[in-house]
PDB file of C-alpha atoms in Angstrom:
ATOM      1  CA  GLY A 298       0.000   0.000   0.000  1.00 50.00           C
ATOM      2  CA  ASP A 299       0.840   3.676  -0.077  1.00 69.00           C
ATOM      3  CA  ASP A 300       0.261   4.230   3.650  1.00 84.00           C
ATOM      4  CA  VAL A 301       3.232   5.681   5.486  1.00 85.00           C
ATOM      5  CA  THR A 302       3.185   6.553   9.177  1.00 88.00           C
ATOM      6  CA  VAL A 303       5.660   9.147  10.434  1.00 90.00           C
ATOM      7  CA  TYR A 304       6.735   9.350  14.067  1.00 89.00           C
ATOM      8  CA  ARG A 305       8.829  12.004  15.782  1.00 90.00           C
ATOM      9  CA  THR A 306      10.341  12.235  19.241  1.00 90.00           C
ATOM     10  CA  GLU A 307      13.004  14.136  21.134  1.00 91.00           C
ATOM     11  CA  LEU A 308      16.178  12.362  22.248  1.00 89.00           C
ATOM     12  CA  SER A 309      18.559  13.056  25.126  1.00 91.00           C
ATOM     13  CA  PRO A 310      21.822  14.857  24.290  1.00 90.00           C
ATOM     14  CA  HIS A 311      23.557  12.097  26.311  1.00 92.00           C
ATOM     15  CA  LEU A 312      22.265   9.304  24.041  1.00 88.00           C
ATOM     16  CA  THR A 313      25.099   7.677  22.076  1.00 86.00           C
ATOM     17  CA  ILE A 314      24.430   6.586  18.473  1.00 79.00           C
ATOM     18  CA  ALA A 315      27.097   4.884  16.345  1.00 72.00           C
ATOM     19  CA  GLY A 316      29.783   5.749  18.885  1.00 80.00           C
ATOM     20  CA  ARG A 317      28.998   9.456  19.329  1.00 81.00           C
ATOM     21  CA  PRO A 318      26.790  11.262  21.872  1.00 87.00           C
ATOM     22  CA  LEU A 319      24.070  13.359  20.261  1.00 85.00           C
ATOM     23  CA  GLY A 320      25.109  16.518  22.100  1.00 88.00           C
ATOM     24  CA  SER A 321      23.667  19.670  20.514  1.00 88.00           C
ATOM     25  CA  ALA A 322      22.139  17.632  17.665  1.00 82.00           C
ATOM     26  CA  ALA A 323      19.486  16.519  20.193  1.00 84.00           C
ATOM     27  CA  LYS A 324      17.724  19.836  19.515  1.00 87.00           C
ATOM     28  CA  PHE A 325      16.373  18.237  16.312  1.00 83.00           C
ATOM     29  CA  TYR A 326      13.582  15.694  16.329  1.00 84.00           C
ATOM     30  CA  CYS A 327      14.310  12.040  15.688  1.00 83.00           C
ATOM     31  CA  VAL A 328      12.052  11.022  12.790  1.00 83.00           C
ATOM     32  CA  LYS A 329      10.969   7.511  11.865  1.00 83.00           C
ATOM     33  CA  ALA A 330       8.795   6.611   8.898  1.00 83.00           C
ATOM     34  CA  SER A 331       7.055   3.267   8.697  1.00 84.00           C
ATOM     35  CA  GLY A 332       5.322   1.669   5.757  1.00 84.00           C
ATOM     36  CA  VAL A 333       4.936  -1.532   3.793  1.00 85.00           C
ATOM     37  CA  VAL A 334       7.250  -2.276   0.877  1.00 83.00           C
ATOM     38  CA  ASP A 335       6.427  -5.174  -1.419  1.00 88.00           C
ATOM     39  CA  ALA A 336       9.888  -6.771  -1.184  1.00 91.00           C
ATOM     40  CA  PRO A 337      11.794  -9.034   1.192  1.00 93.00           C
ATOM     41  CA  PRO A 338      13.337  -6.969   4.044  1.00 90.00           C
ATOM     42  CA  VAL A 339      16.879  -8.136   3.261  1.00 93.00           C
ATOM     43  CA  GLN A 340      16.575  -6.783  -0.309  1.00 93.00           C
ATOM     44  CA  VAL A 341      15.439  -3.363   0.977  1.00 91.00           C
ATOM     45  CA  TYR A 342      18.247  -3.360   3.556  1.00 92.00           C
ATOM     46  CA  LYS A 343      20.863  -4.112   0.877  1.00 92.00           C
ATOM     47  CA  LEU A 344      19.335  -1.452  -1.407  1.00 90.00           C
ATOM     48  CA  PHE A 345      19.878   1.262   1.225  1.00 88.00           C
ATOM     49  CA  LEU A 346      23.527   0.246   1.677  1.00 90.00           C
ATOM     50  CA  ASP A 347      24.405   0.247  -2.037  1.00 92.00           C
ATOM     51  CA  ASN A 348      25.252   3.789  -3.188  1.00 92.00           C
ATOM     52  CA  SER A 349      25.107   2.756  -6.846  1.00 93.00           C
ATOM     53  CA  ARG A 350      21.356   2.085  -6.446  1.00 93.00           C
ATOM     54  CA  VAL A 351      20.354   5.298  -4.619  1.00 92.00           C
ATOM     55  CA  HIS A 352      18.531   6.603  -7.701  1.00 90.00           C
ATOM     56  CA  GLU A 353      16.107   3.669  -7.466  1.00 89.00           C
ATOM     57  CA  TYR A 354      14.526   5.190  -4.342  1.00 87.00           C
ATOM     58  CA  ASN A 355      15.756   8.821  -4.157  1.00 87.00           C
ATOM     59  CA  GLU A 356      15.202  10.846  -7.312  1.00 88.00           C
ATOM     60  CA  PHE A 357      16.689  13.956  -5.688  1.00 88.00           C
ATOM     61  CA  CYS A 358      20.153  12.504  -4.989  1.00 91.00           C
ATOM     62  CA  LYS A 359      22.534  13.623  -7.734  1.00 92.00           C
ATOM     63  CA  GLN A 360      25.868  12.495  -6.237  1.00 91.00           C
ATOM     64  CA  VAL A 361      26.891  10.132  -3.435  1.00 94.00           C
ATOM     65  CA  LYS A 362      30.177   8.651  -2.207  1.00 93.00           C
ATOM     66  CA  ASP A 363      31.557   6.981   0.887  1.00 94.00           C
ATOM     67  CA  LEU A 364      34.249   9.071   2.565  1.00 95.00           C
ATOM     68  CA  GLU A 365      35.361   6.658   5.271  1.00 95.00           C
ATOM     69  CA  TYR A 366      34.501   3.323   6.854  1.00 95.00           C
ATOM     70  CA  ILE A 367      34.672   3.644  10.647  1.00 94.00           C
ATOM     71  CA  ASP A 368      34.157  -0.093  11.145  1.00 95.00           C
ATOM     72  CA  GLY A 369      32.333  -2.969   9.455  1.00 94.00           C
ATOM     73  CA  ASN A 370      28.947  -1.449  10.337  1.00 94.00           C
ATOM     74  CA  THR A 371      29.543   2.291  10.172  1.00 94.00           C
ATOM     75  CA  LYS A 372      30.532   4.590   7.324  1.00 94.00           C
ATOM     76  CA  ILE A 373      30.623   8.310   6.565  1.00 95.00           C
ATOM     77  CA  THR A 374      28.849   9.229   3.330  1.00 94.00           C
ATOM     78  CA  TRP A 375      28.708  12.488   1.349  1.00 94.00           C
ATOM     79  CA  SER A 376      25.758  13.154  -0.953  1.00 93.00           C
ATOM     80  CA  ALA A 377      24.322  16.075  -2.876  1.00 92.00           C
ATOM     81  CA  SER A 378      20.888  16.929  -4.173  1.00 91.00           C
ATOM     82  CA  GLY A 379      20.200  18.950  -7.271  1.00 84.00           C
ATOM     83  CA  ARG A 380      18.498  22.306  -7.465  1.00 83.00           C
ATOM     84  CA  MET A 381      14.771  22.137  -6.672  1.00 79.00           C
ATOM     85  CA  GLY A 382      12.773  25.159  -7.785  1.00 80.00           C
ATOM     86  CA  PRO A 383      14.182  28.233  -6.035  1.00 81.00           C
ATOM     87  CA  PHE A 384      16.356  26.137  -3.706  1.00 80.00           C
ATOM     88  CA  LYS A 385      20.103  25.828  -4.321  1.00 84.00           C
ATOM     89  CA  GLU A 386      21.841  22.450  -4.492  1.00 88.00           C
ATOM     90  CA  ARG A 387      22.524  20.988  -1.044  1.00 89.00           C
ATOM     91  CA  ASP A 388      25.093  18.539   0.231  1.00 91.00           C
ATOM     92  CA  PHE A 389      24.982  16.277   3.243  1.00 91.00           C
ATOM     93  CA  VAL A 390      27.568  14.369   5.243  1.00 94.00           C
ATOM     94  CA  THR A 391      26.021  11.456   7.099  1.00 93.00           C
ATOM     95  CA  ARG A 392      27.217   8.805   9.537  1.00 93.00           C
ATOM     96  CA  VAL A 393      25.424   5.615   8.498  1.00 93.00           C
ATOM     97  CA  HIS A 394      25.278   2.766  11.012  1.00 93.00           C
ATOM     98  CA  PHE A 395      23.829  -0.544   9.837  1.00 94.00           C
ATOM     99  CA  ARG A 396      23.558  -3.951  11.446  1.00 93.00           C
ATOM    100  CA  THR A 397      21.372  -6.942  12.135  1.00 94.00           C
ATOM    101  CA  LEU A 398      20.103  -7.103  15.725  1.00 93.00           C
ATOM    102  CA  ALA A 399      20.017 -10.315  17.775  1.00 95.00           C
ATOM    103  CA  ASP A 400      16.302 -10.788  16.998  1.00 96.00           C
ATOM    104  CA  GLY A 401      16.938 -10.504  13.232  1.00 93.00           C
ATOM    105  CA  THR A 402      15.801  -6.875  12.916  1.00 92.00           C
ATOM    106  CA  LEU A 403      17.659  -5.073  10.114  1.00 93.00           C
ATOM    107  CA  MET A 404      18.637  -1.554  11.191  1.00 92.00           C
ATOM    108  CA  VAL A 405      19.985   1.460   9.293  1.00 91.00           C
ATOM    109  CA  VAL A 406      20.486   4.662  11.335  1.00 89.00           C
ATOM    110  CA  ASN A 407      21.680   7.970   9.842  1.00 89.00           C
ATOM    111  CA  ARG A 408      22.827  11.193  11.489  1.00 87.00           C
ATOM    112  CA  ASN A 409      24.632  14.309  10.341  1.00 87.00           C
ATOM    113  CA  GLU A 410      28.408  14.427  10.561  1.00 88.00           C
ATOM    114  CA  GLU A 411      31.295  16.757   9.784  1.00 88.00           C
ATOM    115  CA  HIS A 412      34.260  15.236   7.996  1.00 90.00           C
ATOM    116  CA  PRO A 413      37.558  16.666   6.670  1.00 89.00           C
ATOM    117  CA  LYS A 414      37.114  14.902   3.297  1.00 89.00           C
ATOM    118  CA  ALA A 415      33.867  16.837   2.786  1.00 85.00           C
ATOM    119  CA  ALA A 416      35.275  20.324   2.415  1.00 69.00           C
ATOM    120  CA  GLN A 417      32.927  23.299   2.398  1.00 73.00           C
ATOM    121  CA  SER A 418      32.033  24.466  -1.103  1.00 71.00           C
ATOM    122  CA  GLN A 419      30.248  27.481  -2.577  1.00 71.00           C
ATOM    123  CA  GLU A 420      28.522  25.064  -4.982  1.00 73.00           C
ATOM    124  CA  PHE A 421      26.272  23.695  -2.230  1.00 72.00           C
ATOM    125  CA  LEU A 422      24.229  25.239   0.533  1.00 59.00           C
TER     126      LEU A 422
END
């Protein structure tokens, strides 16, 4: 179906995600979207981890590359969106943590990150 449920909550600045405390980033809401996808969960999980397939689910992503692998389950990724109407191109640096939990749940968690290999540019906002 096309039904998507969106949840939002506030998190503690002391909460640690992928090895880093949230700190001042806790001022932003944590957002979770839930829906039904007509595909096996493992295929969807693999899709989200494969940068070469990002255009299959995100039409706005124009560029994406991994900057660093922190460990076997955590990487830093840079991506950029194209211009949308009056809005300038934007780039994002994201810490992506992915793993399979003990109960078999497949998890992908993203949060913003600063990284020296993602230098500031006038090209992006």
